[in-house]
XYZ file of C-alpha atoms in Angstrom:
594
model
C 18.712 8.918 -119.103
C 17.892 10.837 -115.919
C 20.712 9.268 -113.869
C 23.562 10.176 -116.280
C 22.220 13.726 -116.472
C 22.011 13.892 -112.661
C 25.564 12.552 -112.433
C 26.841 15.278 -114.781
C 25.019 17.919 -112.717
C 26.630 16.628 -109.511
C 30.054 16.529 -111.216
C 29.628 20.227 -111.924
C 29.378 20.916 -108.173
C 32.513 18.923 -107.273
C 35.443 21.185 -106.399
C 38.423 21.147 -108.793
C 40.765 19.991 -106.006
C 38.849 16.694 -105.798
C 37.920 16.306 -109.476
C 41.330 14.815 -110.381
C 41.041 12.064 -107.741
C 38.309 9.512 -108.473
C 37.974 8.367 -104.845
C 37.789 11.875 -103.375
C 35.368 12.976 -106.092
C 33.122 10.022 -105.210
C 32.895 11.125 -101.547
C 32.179 14.723 -102.573
C 29.382 13.702 -104.959
C 27.779 11.496 -102.294
C 27.793 14.299 -99.707
C 26.450 16.941 -102.102
C 23.709 14.648 -103.448
C 22.446 13.696 -99.940
C 22.363 17.280 -98.629
C 20.797 18.685 -101.776
C 18.149 15.954 -101.505
C 17.328 16.780 -97.854
C 17.048 20.486 -98.566
C 14.904 19.903 -101.637
C 12.574 17.553 -99.683
C 12.199 20.188 -96.969
C 11.379 22.856 -99.545
C 8.919 20.479 -101.270
C 6.884 19.714 -98.099
C 6.800 23.364 -96.986
C 3.715 24.289 -99.096
C 1.890 21.134 -97.992
C 2.639 21.882 -94.347
C 1.419 25.453 -94.647
C -1.819 24.244 -96.235
C -2.356 21.606 -93.536
C -1.568 23.570 -90.354
C -2.563 27.049 -91.445
C -0.735 29.957 -89.896
C 2.714 28.938 -88.661
C 4.542 30.032 -85.571
C 8.047 31.489 -85.354
C 9.369 28.142 -84.064
C 7.962 26.317 -87.077
C 9.602 28.837 -89.401
C 12.930 28.285 -87.585
C 12.573 24.517 -88.032
C 11.980 24.837 -91.763
C 14.918 27.231 -92.047
C 17.069 24.687 -90.199
C 16.028 21.983 -92.644
C 17.324 24.125 -95.526
C 20.801 24.545 -93.908
C 22.181 21.314 -95.524
C 21.837 23.130 -98.838
C 24.238 25.826 -97.572
C 26.668 23.177 -96.312
C 26.632 21.472 -99.717
C 27.383 24.798 -101.439
C 30.232 25.377 -98.955
C 31.817 22.043 -99.929
C 31.352 22.805 -103.630
C 33.117 26.169 -103.264
C 35.988 25.164 -100.952
C 36.512 21.417 -101.446
C 36.973 20.938 -97.655
C 35.137 17.674 -97.033
C 36.078 17.265 -93.361
C 34.910 20.779 -92.452
C 31.659 20.176 -94.364
C 31.036 17.008 -92.317
C 31.700 18.950 -89.103
C 29.094 21.537 -90.126
C 26.622 18.848 -91.195
C 26.980 17.037 -87.846
C 26.438 20.306 -85.976
C 23.347 21.188 -88.058
C 21.770 17.732 -87.642
C 22.542 17.614 -83.889
C 21.034 21.084 -83.397
C 17.854 20.110 -85.218
C 17.485 16.884 -83.199
C 18.027 18.670 -79.862
C 15.509 21.382 -80.854
C 12.856 18.783 -81.721
C 13.612 16.768 -78.564
C 13.269 19.875 -76.399
C 9.736 20.443 -77.762
C 8.670 16.807 -77.653
C 9.528 15.553 -74.189
C 13.107 16.599 -73.481
C 15.557 13.837 -72.668
C 12.705 11.317 -72.808
C 11.848 12.240 -76.419
C 12.030 9.436 -78.970
C 13.555 11.941 -81.416
C 16.899 11.537 -79.626
C 17.333 8.208 -81.420
C 18.437 10.312 -84.378
C 21.624 11.271 -82.493
C 22.998 7.821 -83.330
C 22.732 8.741 -87.006
C 25.121 11.718 -86.607
C 28.462 9.772 -86.292
C 27.144 7.141 -88.686
C 26.778 9.774 -91.421
C 30.178 11.288 -90.551
C 31.751 7.908 -91.338
C 31.094 8.690 -95.012
C 34.025 11.124 -94.865
C 36.467 8.220 -94.511
C 38.202 10.005 -91.639
C 38.354 8.650 -88.111
C 38.931 12.159 -86.818
C 35.714 13.445 -88.385
C 33.722 10.421 -87.171
C 34.996 10.876 -83.623
C 34.281 14.605 -83.695
C 30.706 13.964 -84.938
C 30.133 11.476 -82.115
C 31.406 14.094 -79.657
C 29.021 16.709 -81.086
C 26.046 14.291 -80.696
C 27.004 13.445 -77.088
C 27.510 17.131 -76.294
C 24.061 17.905 -77.709
C 22.404 15.210 -75.564
C 24.094 16.251 -72.318
C 23.424 19.890 -73.163
C 19.715 19.081 -73.329
C 19.840 17.175 -70.034
C 21.830 19.948 -68.353
C 19.391 22.599 -69.525
C 16.512 20.615 -67.992
C 18.449 20.044 -64.749
C 19.221 23.735 -64.130
C 15.694 24.737 -65.097
C 16.505 26.552 -68.339
C 14.249 24.175 -70.235
C 10.930 22.801 -69.148
C 10.252 19.534 -70.906
C 6.785 19.337 -72.360
C 4.927 16.098 -72.437
C 4.151 14.758 -75.870
C 2.192 11.922 -77.402
C 5.040 9.471 -78.042
C 2.756 7.142 -79.963
C 2.537 9.173 -83.159
C 6.019 10.598 -82.593
C 7.531 7.126 -82.376
C 5.557 6.085 -85.438
C 7.188 8.910 -87.383
C 10.656 9.423 -85.820
C 11.792 5.807 -85.562
C 10.890 4.712 -89.155
C 12.367 7.985 -90.442
C 15.620 7.301 -88.549
C 15.687 3.748 -89.919
C 15.128 4.980 -93.473
C 17.789 7.678 -93.111
C 20.274 5.187 -91.634
C 19.432 2.789 -94.442
C 20.169 5.529 -96.941
C 23.546 6.122 -95.283
C 24.254 2.383 -95.392
C 23.417 2.325 -99.109
C 25.761 5.292 -99.665
C 28.539 3.517 -97.719
C 28.057 0.352 -99.747
C 28.039 2.349 -102.981
C 31.234 4.152 -102.023
C 32.893 0.868 -101.012
C 31.832 -0.755 -104.300
C 33.089 2.187 -106.347
C 36.317 2.161 -104.325
C 36.831 -1.509 -105.129
C 36.027 -0.946 -108.814
C 38.442 2.008 -109.008
C 41.117 -0.011 -107.210
C 40.693 -2.877 -109.671
C 40.882 -0.500 -112.635
C 43.981 1.144 -111.179
C 45.616 -2.195 -110.468
C 44.857 -3.433 -113.980
C 46.198 -0.200 -115.476
C 49.353 -0.297 -113.399
C 49.780 -4.006 -114.071
C 49.517 -3.332 -117.813
C 52.135 -0.584 -117.563
C 54.424 -2.719 -115.411
C 54.156 -5.731 -117.731
C 55.073 -3.726 -120.826
C 57.547 -1.217 -119.375
C 61.190 -1.645 -120.385
C 62.357 -0.452 -116.945
C 62.110 -2.754 -113.943
C 59.233 -1.794 -111.618
C 59.244 -3.118 -108.046
C 57.121 -2.615 -104.946
C 58.892 -2.693 -101.592
C 57.659 -3.182 -98.037
C 58.748 -0.999 -95.118
C 61.797 -3.222 -94.487
C 62.889 -3.045 -98.143
C 61.714 -6.539 -99.155
C 60.404 -6.830 -102.715
C 56.675 -7.625 -102.870
C 56.290 -7.355 -106.639
C 58.665 -7.230 -109.633
C 57.729 -6.532 -113.247
C 58.717 -8.879 -116.092
C 61.394 -6.376 -117.200
C 63.458 -7.604 -114.246
C 64.392 -10.672 -116.315
C 66.086 -8.605 -119.027
C 67.866 -6.392 -116.477
C 69.069 -8.976 -113.947
C 68.762 -12.280 -115.817
C 66.647 -13.661 -112.925
C 62.983 -14.649 -112.743
C 60.650 -12.262 -110.957
C 60.014 -14.757 -108.144
C 63.784 -14.942 -107.499
C 63.811 -11.209 -106.729
C 61.008 -11.312 -104.148
C 61.901 -10.813 -100.499
C 65.618 -10.002 -100.246
C 66.445 -11.490 -103.665
C 67.034 -8.090 -105.257
C 69.091 -6.966 -102.253
C 71.452 -9.907 -102.822
C 72.077 -8.764 -106.421
C 73.301 -5.309 -105.381
C 77.013 -4.623 -105.066
C 78.107 -4.938 -101.453
C 79.427 -1.366 -101.288
C 76.156 0.088 -102.677
C 73.695 -1.685 -100.378
C 73.629 1.039 -97.657
C 72.696 3.710 -100.234
C 69.968 1.426 -101.636
C 68.387 0.790 -98.211
C 68.667 4.467 -97.255
C 66.785 5.549 -100.391
C 63.920 3.134 -99.654
C 63.792 4.238 -96.004
C 63.708 7.947 -96.877
C 60.963 7.419 -99.471
C 58.848 5.380 -97.028
C 59.262 7.616 -93.968
C 59.370 11.093 -95.539
C 56.845 10.507 -98.319
C 59.154 12.212 -100.829
C 60.570 10.786 -104.080
C 64.215 9.697 -103.894
C 66.733 8.699 -106.575
C 69.851 6.565 -106.092
C 72.475 4.967 -108.331
C 74.107 1.609 -107.604
C 75.695 -1.407 -109.267
C 73.484 -4.411 -109.945
C 74.723 -7.926 -110.661
C 73.397 -9.192 -113.984
C 73.388 -12.836 -115.047
C 74.020 -13.602 -118.698
C 70.952 -15.313 -120.202
C 73.090 -17.412 -122.570
C 75.712 -18.285 -119.951
C 74.183 -18.309 -116.404
C 77.615 -18.835 -114.845
C 78.805 -15.497 -116.267
C 77.841 -12.489 -114.145
C 78.663 -8.817 -114.552
C 77.772 -5.617 -112.718
C 75.826 -2.895 -114.530
C 75.192 0.684 -113.403
C 71.509 1.329 -112.684
C 69.437 4.229 -111.396
C 66.451 3.629 -109.113
C 63.737 6.219 -108.525
C 61.577 5.582 -105.422
C 58.138 7.040 -104.705
C 55.846 6.297 -101.742
C 52.620 4.412 -102.495
C 49.777 5.740 -100.303
C 46.232 4.544 -99.641
C 43.119 6.796 -99.985
C 43.699 8.039 -96.417
C 47.200 9.252 -97.271
C 49.036 6.551 -95.299
C 52.217 5.165 -96.891
C 51.801 1.434 -97.398
C 54.727 0.635 -99.707
C 57.400 2.125 -101.957
C 57.251 1.810 -105.739
C 60.645 1.881 -107.484
C 61.554 2.181 -111.155
C 65.045 0.883 -112.015
C 66.771 1.419 -115.349
C 70.130 0.542 -116.885
C 72.368 3.645 -117.187
C 75.561 1.911 -118.329
C 75.519 3.652 -121.701
C 74.928 6.999 -120.046
C 77.858 6.354 -117.706
C 80.104 5.533 -120.649
C 78.905 8.630 -122.486
C 79.471 10.817 -119.425
C 82.970 9.381 -118.979
C 83.730 10.039 -122.650
C 82.457 13.609 -122.369
C 84.579 14.105 -119.258
C 87.619 12.723 -121.065
C 86.988 14.997 -124.037
C 86.587 18.002 -121.752
C 89.827 17.190 -119.952
C 91.569 16.769 -123.311
C 90.250 20.133 -124.476
C 91.341 21.758 -121.224
C 94.821 20.250 -121.562
C 95.020 21.430 -125.165
C 93.958 24.931 -124.156
C 96.510 24.943 -121.349
C 99.159 23.680 -123.765
C 98.415 26.526 -126.182
C 98.695 29.019 -123.299
C 102.040 27.518 -122.309
C 103.108 27.594 -125.947
C 102.460 31.323 -126.195
C 104.433 31.919 -123.002
C 107.332 29.723 -124.167
C 107.316 31.072 -127.695
C 107.537 34.677 -126.503
C 110.713 33.706 -124.647
C 112.138 31.644 -127.517
C 111.563 34.406 -130.068
C 112.521 37.336 -127.851
C 116.028 36.062 -127.007
C 117.390 35.633 -130.568
C 115.558 38.718 -131.798
C 117.183 40.821 -129.087
C 120.585 39.489 -130.156
C 119.932 40.157 -133.838
C 118.611 43.667 -133.224
C 121.300 44.538 -130.681
C 124.305 43.402 -132.701
C 122.856 44.847 -135.908
C 122.546 48.259 -134.236
C 126.148 48.013 -133.044
C 127.316 47.316 -136.589
C 125.207 50.188 -137.978
C 126.613 52.827 -135.606
C 130.133 53.905 -136.677
C 131.269 55.313 -133.287
C 130.353 52.075 -131.539
C 131.320 49.583 -134.258
C 134.391 47.483 -133.398
C 137.455 48.354 -135.489
C 138.904 44.844 -135.754
C 137.624 42.169 -138.125
C 137.671 39.468 -135.435
C 135.027 41.273 -133.415
C 132.957 41.870 -136.549
C 133.047 38.182 -137.446
C 132.029 37.310 -133.863
C 129.022 39.617 -134.062
C 128.108 38.233 -137.476
C 128.333 34.690 -136.106
C 125.993 35.550 -133.201
C 123.536 37.123 -135.593
C 123.730 34.061 -137.835
C 123.162 31.657 -134.912
C 120.206 33.698 -133.677
C 118.726 33.679 -137.178
C 119.213 29.923 -137.451
C 117.478 29.474 -134.112
C 114.539 31.582 -135.260
C 114.326 29.616 -138.486
C 114.400 26.361 -136.557
C 111.550 27.515 -134.288
C 109.420 28.697 -137.224
C 110.098 25.517 -139.228
C 109.189 23.418 -136.225
C 105.867 25.237 -135.826
C 105.098 24.913 -139.541
C 105.999 21.227 -139.634
C 103.903 20.505 -136.540
C 100.973 22.367 -138.079
C 101.298 20.304 -141.267
C 101.457 17.063 -139.293
C 98.341 17.916 -137.230
C 96.378 18.972 -140.327
C 97.511 15.915 -142.335
C 99.235 18.062 -144.972
C 102.777 16.787 -144.351
C 103.956 14.987 -147.493
C 106.239 11.984 -147.044
C 108.787 11.465 -149.825
C 109.470 7.758 -149.322
C 112.561 5.983 -150.603
C 114.734 2.998 -149.748
C 117.877 3.827 -147.744
C 120.249 2.359 -145.180
C 119.763 3.203 -141.510
C 123.413 3.146 -140.361
C 124.678 5.989 -142.593
C 121.721 8.133 -141.571
C 122.428 7.639 -137.865
C 126.163 8.323 -138.410
C 125.430 11.567 -140.213
C 123.158 12.672 -137.326
C 125.934 11.816 -134.841
C 128.458 13.894 -136.763
C 126.009 16.785 -136.927
C 125.500 16.750 -133.144
C 129.091 15.925 -132.183
C 129.937 19.589 -131.559
C 126.917 20.036 -129.283
C 127.794 16.867 -127.350
C 131.407 18.001 -126.946
C 130.297 21.422 -125.764
C 127.965 19.843 -123.153
C 130.598 17.311 -122.070
C 128.469 14.316 -123.158
C 129.794 11.168 -124.816
C 127.717 10.411 -127.944
C 128.099 6.882 -129.343
C 126.402 4.719 -131.987
C 126.109 0.975 -131.342
C 124.706 -0.675 -134.448
C 124.729 -4.355 -135.455
C 126.962 -5.400 -138.338
C 124.057 -5.906 -140.712
C 121.031 -3.642 -140.580
C 118.292 -3.958 -143.247
C 117.304 -1.015 -145.384
C 113.990 0.659 -144.710
C 111.464 2.435 -146.941
C 110.667 5.829 -145.415
C 111.091 9.577 -145.745
C 114.836 10.163 -145.247
C 114.414 13.821 -144.220
C 111.667 12.979 -141.688
C 113.757 10.173 -140.203
C 116.763 12.508 -139.937
C 114.574 15.080 -138.183
C 113.251 12.484 -135.730
C 116.747 11.252 -134.868
C 118.172 14.756 -134.494
C 115.319 15.736 -132.142
C 115.760 12.657 -129.957
C 119.553 12.838 -129.860
C 119.535 16.603 -129.237
C 117.073 16.130 -126.352
C 119.189 13.322 -124.905
C 122.315 15.530 -124.978
C 120.447 18.534 -123.565
C 118.990 16.645 -120.620
C 122.216 14.754 -119.748
C 124.675 15.864 -117.082
C 128.334 16.515 -117.849
C 130.365 13.343 -118.271
C 127.133 11.599 -119.151
C 126.634 9.264 -122.103
C 124.115 9.062 -124.942
C 123.943 5.945 -127.126
C 122.008 5.165 -130.281
C 121.184 1.588 -131.255
C 118.805 -0.395 -133.434
C 117.146 -3.805 -133.661
C 114.509 -5.247 -135.946
C 112.043 -8.047 -136.495
C 110.276 -9.281 -139.626
C 108.153 -6.174 -140.043
C 109.619 -3.314 -137.976
C 112.872 -1.563 -137.116
C 113.409 -0.198 -133.587
C 115.817 2.766 -133.279
C 116.518 3.586 -129.621
C 118.217 6.682 -128.133
C 119.322 6.192 -124.513
C 120.657 8.767 -122.077
C 121.673 8.887 -118.420
C 120.083 12.249 -117.744
C 117.520 13.668 -115.365
C 114.705 11.330 -116.434
C 110.958 11.913 -116.348
C 108.510 11.232 -113.528
C 105.532 8.913 -114.036
C 103.094 11.812 -113.662
C 104.818 13.817 -116.431
C 105.408 10.840 -118.714
C 101.745 10.818 -119.818
C 102.029 14.420 -121.057
C 105.183 13.879 -123.069
C 104.528 14.112 -126.803
C 101.653 16.598 -126.517
C 102.321 19.649 -128.727
C 103.703 22.713 -126.898
C 103.885 20.833 -123.589
C 107.093 20.802 -121.531
C 107.639 19.124 -118.205
C 109.341 22.221 -116.817
C 106.943 24.990 -117.859
C 108.177 27.896 -115.750
C 109.768 31.047 -117.130
C 112.994 30.221 -115.258
C 113.239 26.666 -116.551
C 116.703 25.230 -116.912
C 116.317 23.934 -120.479
C 115.127 26.009 -123.432
C 112.781 24.788 -126.149
C 109.283 25.115 -127.550
C 108.006 21.710 -126.512
C 107.541 20.632 -130.162
C 110.444 18.174 -130.472
C 108.883 14.974 -129.114
C 105.433 15.827 -130.441
C 106.939 16.213 -133.912
C 108.722 12.868 -133.587
C 105.468 11.277 -132.465
C 103.566 12.796 -135.408
C 106.179 11.849 -138.029
C 106.341 8.279 -136.712
C 102.550 8.027 -136.904
C 102.632 9.262 -140.530
C 104.933 6.327 -141.319
C 102.537 3.920 -139.629
C 104.862 3.630 -136.629
C 104.995 4.991 -133.114
C 107.188 6.560 -130.454
C 107.826 4.648 -127.209
C 109.362 6.340 -124.155
C 110.628 4.615 -121.034
C 112.019 6.722 -118.238
C 112.673 6.889 -114.525
C 113.264 10.082 -112.621
C 117.002 10.576 -112.055
C 117.956 7.412 -113.974
C 117.712 8.448 -117.626
C 115.353 7.993 -120.556
C 115.058 5.645 -123.546
C 113.139 6.921 -126.592
C 112.440 4.343 -129.302
C 111.202 5.022 -132.840
C 109.268 2.055 -134.256
C 108.934 2.151 -138.076
C 107.656 -0.423 -140.600
C 110.495 -1.843 -142.700
C 108.593 -1.625 -145.974
C 107.304 1.898 -145.528
C 103.954 3.632 -144.918
C 102.275 1.611 -147.681
C 102.774 -1.556 -145.682
C 101.012 0.066 -142.711
C 97.949 0.765 -144.841
C 98.504 4.554 -145.045
C 98.401 6.078 -148.547
C 97.355 9.667 -147.857
C 100.019 12.385 -147.599
C 102.610 9.945 -149.051
C 104.428 10.358 -152.349
C 107.553 8.700 -153.758
C 110.866 10.510 -153.655
C 112.249 11.954 -156.862
C 115.060 9.422 -157.101
C 112.807 6.363 -156.633
C 112.270 4.214 -159.669
C 108.882 3.222 -160.987
C 109.585 -0.428 -160.208
C 110.371 0.422 -156.563
C 107.150 2.403 -156.282
C 105.086 -0.474 -157.699
C 106.915 -2.889 -155.437
C 105.992 -0.808 -152.374
C 102.339 -0.553 -153.485
C 102.061 -4.289 -154.032
C 103.643 -4.879 -150.622
């Protein structure tokens, strides 16, 4: 019971800086216990000595006071936690006491000087070569100081009876050295026990950790790999030893891997690095893939603070990479959408301002009698301009409303069965005046027999008008625009080709985004809100189809609408779709069953 209580008392004197480290705390407890014991023994024999020798001299009082100094050194260590400085002070105190006793018992011939060999031996308990060497220097300095003092005459050596002195000093030195040896053996045994516990604890963590744990030598070779390496690399742990792991790293990432290990080993600081690691499929060993991993390196030091190895923890971050890429893509999409809305506001202000200025200006002219034109021809011209400006405004507003309905899924498709050729011909006739005004030849090249389709006639007309109008607008004079169609068992392909300015590869990816135009400057050559192609794309998607665009800068563009022959029901889309008013019940049931 006494030893556990004594251990708790000693633990209370250990400084907080060493309490968290088992090995350092063990050295502190050993030092404090030995010096407390010496001081307590000196205080215990003081009454006996006074009773035996009677009145004491000043020198004897100084000796007893010197014997109590280890108690002060122990308190210094307990308050500051500086073990090396405490050993320096202890070596100085012990050397001073030995030299004092030797000076009074025969000088350099005194047998007490054998105790000087104990001084560096005790300093070895610190575990520091620097402290041990300094203690040996202090002992040597004390001996030669005694000899020098005798040589210059500052000290007159007194003869002493070496018989009883040897009988006391030599056994005492042997016992003290034996005590130091026992303390060294105890520290070594506790060190080994703590190392075994730490190794078992770390081995348990490494064996059950899901991340791969490796230990690396100074040259980067793997000395140990945890069982998790099998699930990460598909290899056995013994296959990763040496340069096995290095051979699994992507060739381009090997310099970064070696640099991280070198920095961790030489600087003593933790380092993190990402690289690609070859992974072998457990079911198919011939199949290998590269996975993204992150390795965190930390130096592994011994009790003296010397870096002996590097411990690395490697984990698979493929999912995080995919998630980061998705977040980046979503951010870029949001930024493009925000930029598109900004461009839309700039474009829309121009599109609305121009017809509104015409409407307001010509209306004011008609309202003012002195300025109003007297002839009916001029009045009709002004009325026509006002009417065209109003139609343009209505077209812009309808386009915005339709696009909003398409994006929100509120656009209702009134599906019905109709022929494609008459629809295309009606669109050509509608745009013939625009083509003639622009000097563009507009032709329709359709096969003799074209199957009927089930779709929203108005939406299809709007898609064709948008594509044909764009083709005419972006064609040069004396250019040509042609409309054709082909089909397979399930789809019809309606293509609008022009020989206009074309679209670059960089801009082709942005085509079809709402409110986005390739030429987005205020002084652009072609007017428009940027909703035409995006509306075509949205309406085609509502039908279960798509819009395909092929273009080359300066060589023209081909826009193709791909629609299912049997309508949106055949594409599996039933929301926002309703039959047209002139469709029979049998046709509706036929489309549903299809």
